[in-house]
Short mmCIF file of C-alpha atoms in Angstrom, two decimals:
data_model
loop_
_atom_site.label_atom_id
_atom_site.label_comp_id
_atom_site.label_asym_id
_atom_site.label_seq_id
_atom_site.Cartn_x
_atom_site.Cartn_y
_atom_site.Cartn_z
CA MET T 6 2.74 -3.02 18.69
CA GLY T 7 5.40 -6.12 18.31
CA TYR T 8 6.25 -9.54 17.34
CA LYS T 9 6.07 -12.19 18.93
CA VAL T 10 9.09 -14.73 18.07
CA VAL T 11 10.58 -18.03 18.69
CA VAL T 12 14.46 -18.32 18.32
CA ALA T 13 14.74 -22.39 17.49
CA GLY T 14 18.20 -23.87 18.79
CA ALA T 15 19.18 -20.72 21.02
CA THR T 16 21.76 -23.28 22.89
CA GLY T 17 24.12 -23.22 19.60
CA ASN T 18 26.18 -20.42 18.46
CA VAL T 19 23.89 -19.66 15.29
CA GLY T 20 20.91 -19.33 17.64
CA ARG T 21 22.65 -17.36 20.78
CA GLU T 22 23.71 -15.32 18.20
CA MET T 23 20.49 -14.61 17.06
CA LEU T 24 19.53 -13.80 20.15
CA ASN T 25 22.16 -10.84 20.44
CA ILE T 26 21.74 -9.43 16.71
CA LEU T 27 17.95 -9.31 17.69
CA ALA T 28 18.60 -7.45 21.15
CA GLU T 29 21.35 -5.33 19.64
CA ARG T 30 19.24 -4.57 17.12
CA GLU T 31 16.45 -3.35 18.79
CA PHE T 32 14.15 -5.41 16.63
CA PRO T 33 10.59 -5.01 18.09
CA VAL T 34 10.07 -8.41 20.06
CA ASP T 35 6.98 -8.36 22.57
CA GLU T 36 7.33 -11.45 23.38
CA ILE T 37 10.00 -14.57 22.87
CA ALA T 38 10.19 -18.28 23.31
CA VAL T 39 13.81 -20.01 23.05
CA LEU T 40 14.20 -24.18 22.28
CA ALA T 41 15.67 -26.82 22.48
CA SER T 42 16.24 -30.57 22.22
CA ARG T 43 15.17 -32.40 24.80
CA LYS T 44 18.68 -33.43 25.84
CA SER T 45 19.27 -28.93 26.53
CA LEU T 46 15.94 -27.89 28.20
CA GLY T 47 16.02 -25.89 31.10
CA THR T 48 19.30 -23.97 28.95
CA GLU T 49 19.83 -20.71 30.35
CA VAL T 50 20.46 -18.21 27.72
CA SER T 51 20.76 -14.47 27.52
CA PHE T 52 18.89 -11.75 25.68
CA GLY T 53 19.36 -8.35 26.15
CA ASP T 54 19.62 -8.26 29.81
CA LYS T 55 16.80 -11.12 30.31
CA THR T 56 17.99 -14.62 31.40
CA LEU T 57 15.47 -17.58 29.29
CA LYS T 58 15.39 -20.72 29.47
CA THR T 59 15.04 -23.04 26.83
CA GLN T 60 11.51 -24.93 26.31
CA ASP T 61 11.26 -28.19 24.05
CA LEU T 62 10.83 -27.72 20.69
CA ALA T 63 9.56 -31.28 20.05
CA THR T 64 6.07 -30.22 22.07
CA PHE T 65 6.05 -26.15 21.65
CA ASP T 66 2.84 -24.92 20.12
CA PHE T 67 3.48 -22.62 17.26
CA THR T 68 0.17 -21.20 17.29
CA GLY T 69 -0.30 -17.44 17.83
CA TRP T 70 3.36 -16.39 17.53
CA ASP T 71 4.81 -14.46 14.49
CA ILE T 72 7.89 -15.49 13.39
CA ALA T 73 10.60 -18.54 13.84
CA LEU T 74 14.31 -18.04 13.44
CA PHE T 75 15.49 -21.82 13.00
CA ALA T 76 18.73 -22.61 13.58
CA VAL T 77 18.49 -26.35 14.43
CA GLY T 78 19.80 -28.11 11.09
CA SER T 79 17.84 -30.01 8.19
CA GLY T 80 16.86 -32.87 10.56
CA PRO T 81 14.85 -31.45 12.91
CA THR T 82 13.78 -28.47 11.07
CA LYS T 83 12.01 -31.10 8.52
CA GLU T 84 9.94 -32.19 11.04
CA PHE T 85 9.45 -28.87 13.16
CA ALA T 86 9.68 -25.68 10.48
CA PRO T 87 6.43 -27.40 8.65
CA LYS T 88 4.24 -27.55 11.77
CA ALA T 89 5.51 -24.17 12.61
CA ALA T 90 4.14 -22.56 8.98
CA ALA T 91 0.98 -24.84 9.48
CA ALA T 92 0.00 -22.63 12.61
CA GLY T 93 0.31 -19.63 10.70
CA CYS T 94 4.25 -18.52 12.16
CA VAL T 95 6.69 -17.72 9.26
CA VAL T 96 9.43 -20.31 9.21
CA ILE T 97 13.47 -18.49 8.54
CA ASP T 98 15.13 -21.26 8.25
CA ASN T 99 19.89 -21.18 9.11
CA SER T 100 19.71 -24.61 7.10
CA SER T 101 20.10 -26.22 3.98
CA LEU T 102 16.83 -28.56 3.25
CA TYR T 103 14.46 -25.05 1.81
CA ARG T 104 17.50 -23.72 -0.05
CA TYR T 105 16.59 -24.80 -3.24
CA ASP T 106 12.98 -25.45 -3.47
CA PRO T 107 11.57 -23.37 -5.83
CA ASP T 108 8.57 -22.74 -3.42
CA VAL T 109 11.26 -21.25 -1.37
CA PRO T 110 12.36 -17.47 -1.50
CA LEU T 111 15.59 -17.33 -1.12
CA ILE T 112 16.99 -14.23 0.44
CA VAL T 113 19.65 -11.81 0.82
CA PRO T 114 18.01 -8.69 2.31
CA GLU T 115 20.67 -5.96 0.65
CA VAL T 116 20.34 -8.28 -2.68
CA ASN T 117 17.12 -9.19 -3.36
CA ALA T 118 14.55 -8.37 -0.33
CA ASP T 119 11.48 -7.83 -2.67
CA ALA T 120 11.84 -12.33 -2.88
CA VAL T 121 10.33 -11.50 0.57
CA HIS T 122 6.46 -11.75 -1.48
CA GLY T 123 7.12 -15.65 -2.14
CA TYR T 124 7.11 -16.50 1.80
CA SER T 125 3.40 -17.47 1.22
CA LYS T 126 3.65 -20.12 -0.96
CA LYS T 127 4.97 -21.77 2.18
CA ASN T 128 5.25 -19.92 5.46
CA ILE T 129 9.10 -20.40 5.01
CA ILE T 130 11.84 -18.43 3.99
CA ALA T 131 15.85 -19.85 3.53
CA ASN T 132 19.03 -18.08 4.69
CA PRO T 133 21.49 -18.97 2.42
CA ASN T 134 24.97 -20.88 3.29
CA CYS T 135 27.22 -18.45 4.95
CA SER T 136 30.40 -18.36 2.29
CA THR T 137 27.26 -17.66 -0.26
CA ALA T 138 25.78 -15.22 1.12
CA GLN T 139 29.30 -12.41 1.63
CA MET T 140 30.06 -12.48 -2.22
CA VAL T 141 26.67 -11.88 -3.18
CA VAL T 142 26.27 -9.12 -0.72
CA ALA T 143 29.83 -8.23 -3.21
CA LEU T 144 28.45 -9.33 -6.41
CA LYS T 145 25.43 -7.97 -6.17
CA PRO T 146 26.05 -4.09 -7.09
CA LEU T 147 28.99 -5.18 -9.36
CA HIS T 148 27.00 -7.25 -11.24
CA ASP T 149 23.68 -4.17 -11.75
CA ARG T 150 26.34 -2.04 -12.66
CA ALA T 151 28.26 -3.96 -15.49
CA LYS T 152 26.56 -7.54 -15.09
CA ILE T 153 28.85 -10.62 -14.54
CA LYS T 154 29.47 -13.49 -17.12
CA ARG T 155 31.29 -15.57 -14.84
CA VAL T 156 33.01 -15.94 -11.33
CA VAL T 157 35.91 -17.63 -10.01
CA VAL T 158 35.99 -17.81 -6.19
CA SER T 159 38.34 -19.51 -3.17
CA THR T 160 37.08 -19.47 0.39
CA TYR T 161 38.78 -19.76 3.11
CA GLN T 162 36.36 -20.57 5.59
CA SER T 163 36.74 -20.64 9.92
CA VAL T 164 36.30 -23.80 11.98
CA SER T 165 32.99 -21.85 13.28
CA GLY T 166 30.91 -22.58 10.32
CA SER T 167 31.25 -26.72 11.37
CA GLY T 168 30.08 -25.42 14.82
CA LYS T 169 30.76 -25.68 18.29
CA GLU T 170 32.65 -29.44 17.21
CA GLY T 171 34.40 -27.52 15.21
CA MET T 172 36.18 -24.74 16.91
CA ASP T 173 36.70 -26.95 19.77
CA GLU T 174 38.43 -29.60 17.97
CA LEU T 175 40.95 -26.74 16.49
CA TRP T 176 41.10 -25.50 20.15
CA GLU T 177 42.51 -29.41 21.32
CA GLN T 178 44.71 -29.87 18.86
CA THR T 179 46.27 -26.49 18.89
CA LYS T 180 46.82 -26.74 22.62
CA SER T 181 48.07 -30.95 21.95
CA VAL T 182 50.91 -29.29 19.67
CA TYR T 183 52.38 -27.41 22.41
CA ASN T 184 52.28 -30.26 24.77
CA PRO T 185 52.83 -33.20 22.39
CA VAL T 186 51.62 -36.18 25.51
CA SER T 187 47.94 -35.76 24.03
CA GLU T 188 47.06 -36.59 20.53
CA VAL T 189 44.06 -35.29 19.36
CA PRO T 190 42.91 -37.11 16.44
CA PRO T 191 40.26 -35.58 13.83
CA LYS T 192 36.70 -36.29 14.72
CA LYS T 193 34.80 -33.23 12.45
CA TYR T 194 37.10 -32.85 10.11
CA PRO T 195 38.69 -35.51 8.35
CA LYS T 196 42.51 -34.10 8.57
CA GLU T 197 44.10 -32.38 11.19
CA ILE T 198 42.90 -28.54 10.81
CA ALA T 199 45.21 -26.98 13.61
CA PHE T 200 48.09 -25.29 11.54
CA ASN T 201 46.23 -26.92 8.36
CA VAL T 202 43.86 -26.11 5.52
CA ILE T 203 41.67 -28.54 4.44
CA PRO T 204 40.10 -28.27 0.37
CA HIS T 205 36.76 -30.23 1.77
CA ILE T 206 33.93 -28.99 2.67
CA ASP T 207 30.86 -30.82 3.23
CA VAL T 208 30.67 -34.02 1.24
CA PHE T 209 32.14 -34.73 -2.24
CA MET T 210 29.44 -35.37 -5.30
CA GLU T 211 30.27 -37.15 -8.92
CA ASP T 212 31.77 -34.53 -10.13
CA GLY T 213 34.77 -33.96 -7.83
CA SER T 214 33.47 -30.98 -6.61
CA THR T 215 32.07 -30.41 -2.71
CA LYS T 216 28.64 -30.21 -1.76
CA GLU T 217 29.63 -26.90 -0.27
CA GLU T 218 31.07 -25.34 -3.79
CA TRP T 219 27.72 -26.28 -5.07
CA LYS T 220 25.99 -25.05 -3.05
CA MET T 221 27.87 -21.52 -3.58
CA VAL T 222 27.30 -21.90 -7.73
CA ALA T 223 23.53 -23.46 -6.60
CA GLU T 224 22.98 -20.07 -3.99
CA THR T 225 23.98 -17.62 -6.24
CA LYS T 226 22.18 -18.01 -9.63
CA LYS T 227 18.63 -18.87 -7.55
CA ILE T 228 19.48 -15.27 -5.40
CA ILE T 229 21.19 -13.18 -8.14
CA ASP T 230 21.26 -14.21 -11.78
CA PRO T 231 20.66 -17.51 -13.21
CA SER T 232 22.94 -17.04 -16.15
CA ILE T 233 26.15 -15.81 -14.11
CA LYS T 234 28.27 -19.25 -14.07
CA LEU T 235 30.15 -19.50 -10.97
CA THR T 236 33.25 -22.19 -10.01
CA ALA T 237 34.18 -22.76 -6.43
CA THR T 238 36.68 -23.95 -4.21
CA CYS T 239 36.40 -24.27 -0.51
CA VAL T 240 38.87 -24.44 1.79
CA ARG T 241 38.63 -25.25 5.55
CA VAL T 242 41.26 -23.20 7.53
CA PRO T 243 42.08 -22.29 11.25
CA VAL T 244 40.59 -19.78 12.26
CA PHE T 245 37.83 -19.65 14.85
CA VAL T 246 35.15 -17.31 13.24
CA GLY T 247 34.53 -15.24 10.34
CA HIS T 248 35.28 -16.41 5.94
CA SER T 249 37.16 -14.74 3.78
CA GLU T 250 37.17 -15.14 -0.04
CA ALA T 251 39.54 -14.14 -3.22
CA ILE T 252 37.01 -13.75 -5.91
CA ASN T 253 37.51 -13.19 -9.15
CA ILE T 254 34.86 -11.78 -11.28
CA GLU T 255 34.30 -11.19 -15.03
CA PHE T 256 31.87 -8.77 -16.82
CA GLU T 257 30.17 -8.60 -19.62
CA ASP T 258 31.39 -4.68 -19.46
CA PHE T 259 34.28 -2.92 -18.43
CA LEU T 260 33.99 -2.22 -14.82
CA ASP T 261 37.20 -0.02 -13.90
CA GLU T 262 38.05 -0.67 -10.30
CA ASP T 263 38.04 2.84 -8.87
CA GLU T 264 34.48 2.57 -9.99
CA ALA T 265 33.84 -0.72 -8.90
CA ARG T 266 35.88 0.56 -5.27
CA ASP T 267 33.17 4.00 -4.95
CA ILE T 268 30.15 1.31 -6.03
CA LEU T 269 30.76 -0.93 -3.27
CA ARG T 270 30.79 2.25 -0.86
CA GLU T 271 28.00 2.95 -1.75
CA ALA T 272 26.45 -0.42 -1.54
CA PRO T 273 24.13 -1.48 1.32
CA GLY T 274 25.90 -3.26 4.07
CA ILE T 275 29.16 -3.14 2.30
CA MET T 276 32.76 -1.68 4.47
CA VAL T 277 35.61 -0.96 1.54
CA ILE T 278 39.40 -1.19 3.31
CA ASP T 279 41.24 -0.93 0.48
CA LYS T 280 44.72 0.60 1.10
CA ARG T 281 47.38 -0.49 -1.21
CA GLU T 282 49.98 -0.25 2.13
CA ASP T 283 50.77 -3.00 5.11
CA GLY T 284 48.00 -3.58 6.52
CA GLY T 285 45.79 -1.43 4.53
CA TYR T 286 43.23 -4.78 4.26
CA ILE T 287 40.30 -6.70 6.80
CA THR T 288 41.50 -9.98 7.53
CA PRO T 289 38.88 -12.49 9.62
CA LYS T 290 40.22 -11.78 12.73
CA GLU T 291 39.09 -7.39 12.64
CA CYS T 292 35.72 -8.11 11.24
CA VAL T 293 34.09 -10.49 14.54
CA GLY T 294 31.77 -9.42 15.71
CA ASP T 295 30.51 -6.83 13.07
CA PHE T 296 27.64 -6.13 11.01
CA ALA T 297 29.43 -5.08 7.41
CA THR T 298 30.70 -7.28 4.62
CA PHE T 299 34.43 -5.86 4.39
CA ILE T 300 35.78 -5.23 0.83
CA SER T 301 39.94 -5.22 0.48
CA ARG T 302 42.31 -5.49 -2.26
CA ILE T 303 40.18 -4.58 -5.78
CA ARG T 304 42.28 -4.08 -8.75
CA GLN T 305 41.68 -5.08 -12.36
CA ASP T 306 42.72 -8.43 -14.19
CA SER T 307 44.32 -8.00 -16.98
CA THR T 308 44.34 -11.66 -17.70
CA ILE T 309 41.03 -11.50 -19.06
CA GLU T 310 38.80 -8.41 -20.66
CA ASN T 311 36.21 -7.19 -18.53
CA GLY T 312 38.07 -8.84 -15.27
CA LEU T 313 38.00 -7.91 -11.20
CA ASN T 314 39.87 -9.29 -8.06
CA LEU T 315 38.74 -8.58 -4.67
CA TRP T 316 39.41 -9.96 -1.33
CA CYS T 317 36.16 -10.34 0.75
CA VAL T 318 35.42 -11.40 4.56
CA SER T 319 32.84 -11.51 7.23
CA ASP T 320 31.71 -12.51 10.16
CA ASN T 321 29.88 -15.62 9.43
CA LEU T 322 28.22 -16.54 12.36
CA ARG T 323 26.51 -12.75 11.80
CA LYS T 324 25.81 -12.22 8.39
CA GLY T 325 25.96 -15.51 6.90
CA ALA T 326 23.86 -16.71 9.75
CA ALA T 327 22.23 -15.05 12.44
CA LEU T 328 22.09 -11.20 11.06
CA ASN T 329 20.84 -12.28 7.47
CA ALA T 330 17.98 -14.27 9.29
CA VAL T 331 16.96 -10.90 11.91
CA GLN T 332 17.16 -9.03 8.33
CA ILE T 333 14.75 -10.91 7.06
CA ALA T 334 12.84 -10.80 9.66
CA GLU T 335 13.03 -7.18 9.53
CA VAL T 336 12.13 -7.58 5.87
CA LEU T 337 9.07 -9.64 6.64
CA GLY T 338 8.07 -7.20 9.13
CA GLN T 339 8.70 -4.17 7.04
CA LYS T 340 6.83 -5.18 3.72
CA VAL T 341 4.74 -7.76 4.78
CA LEU T 342 3.52 -8.56 8.51
CA LYS T 343 3.67 -4.30 9.29
CA LYS T 344 3.86 -4.69 12.95
CA GLY T 345 6.13 -2.89 15.47
#
């Protein structure tokens, strides 16, 4: 006996990826429903070797369904997630709406799977921000060994983190560089993204940081340890898929780079590719379509007493969104619902 699963936002980049990953990982699905907004009603999407037609999220009855994976943004989530939860369907939400709610667990299964038991307060579980998800997978096993005091992270985030509009804008602007007859002014981003980098993701806050940077701080504290100090600079780069991060970590105790490398090799969800030679590291292009979070360039930071630097790369549509949501569903099934 398997699960009755709903994917809301099935026509978007993340929703389609959720369907791919459910099929790839052979999640025990007895029945599946794919939902979208009214304007996308009837659009066909793939689930394994099946083709499914989308139903209307606004009128869907969640009664009798087990799990709903939401990839629809905060607005529709605010309206429909409580309805699904009230009908007895556990919502796993990819938006930012519930991440900071103390009654909603924020989960990265490799890091804090046991937090899933807190779902029952609202029948909702939150998926973290894409840039946070891959980082905490790398930080947690190191924190368990030497306790992290402070993290300085600079991100290099792909345009797919902004959805289809961001990917289209990069594509059209790149073409326009080689065909100057057509001009493609910025719409999704505040400045041109083609052949450029933009140190601005989400809105600016009073202290000069952006909301994306604030998210990384708040989510890391909630997922791993509230005592960790973290500062971030989040940058959008002209890459279609795959987020990269340069992470500097200061520990309470000394941690040798060789031991750190061994710890990360043994940690769940991580692949270490770290050769000190040309090409002995992973770039975002190479991580696309993979489940792993890749770690490279592990080295001591000699400017502080107990410091390490590392390079972290992951497919943001997978580990940063769809894969993490499906992994949460797997944990929910194994630890709580126990079907399939």
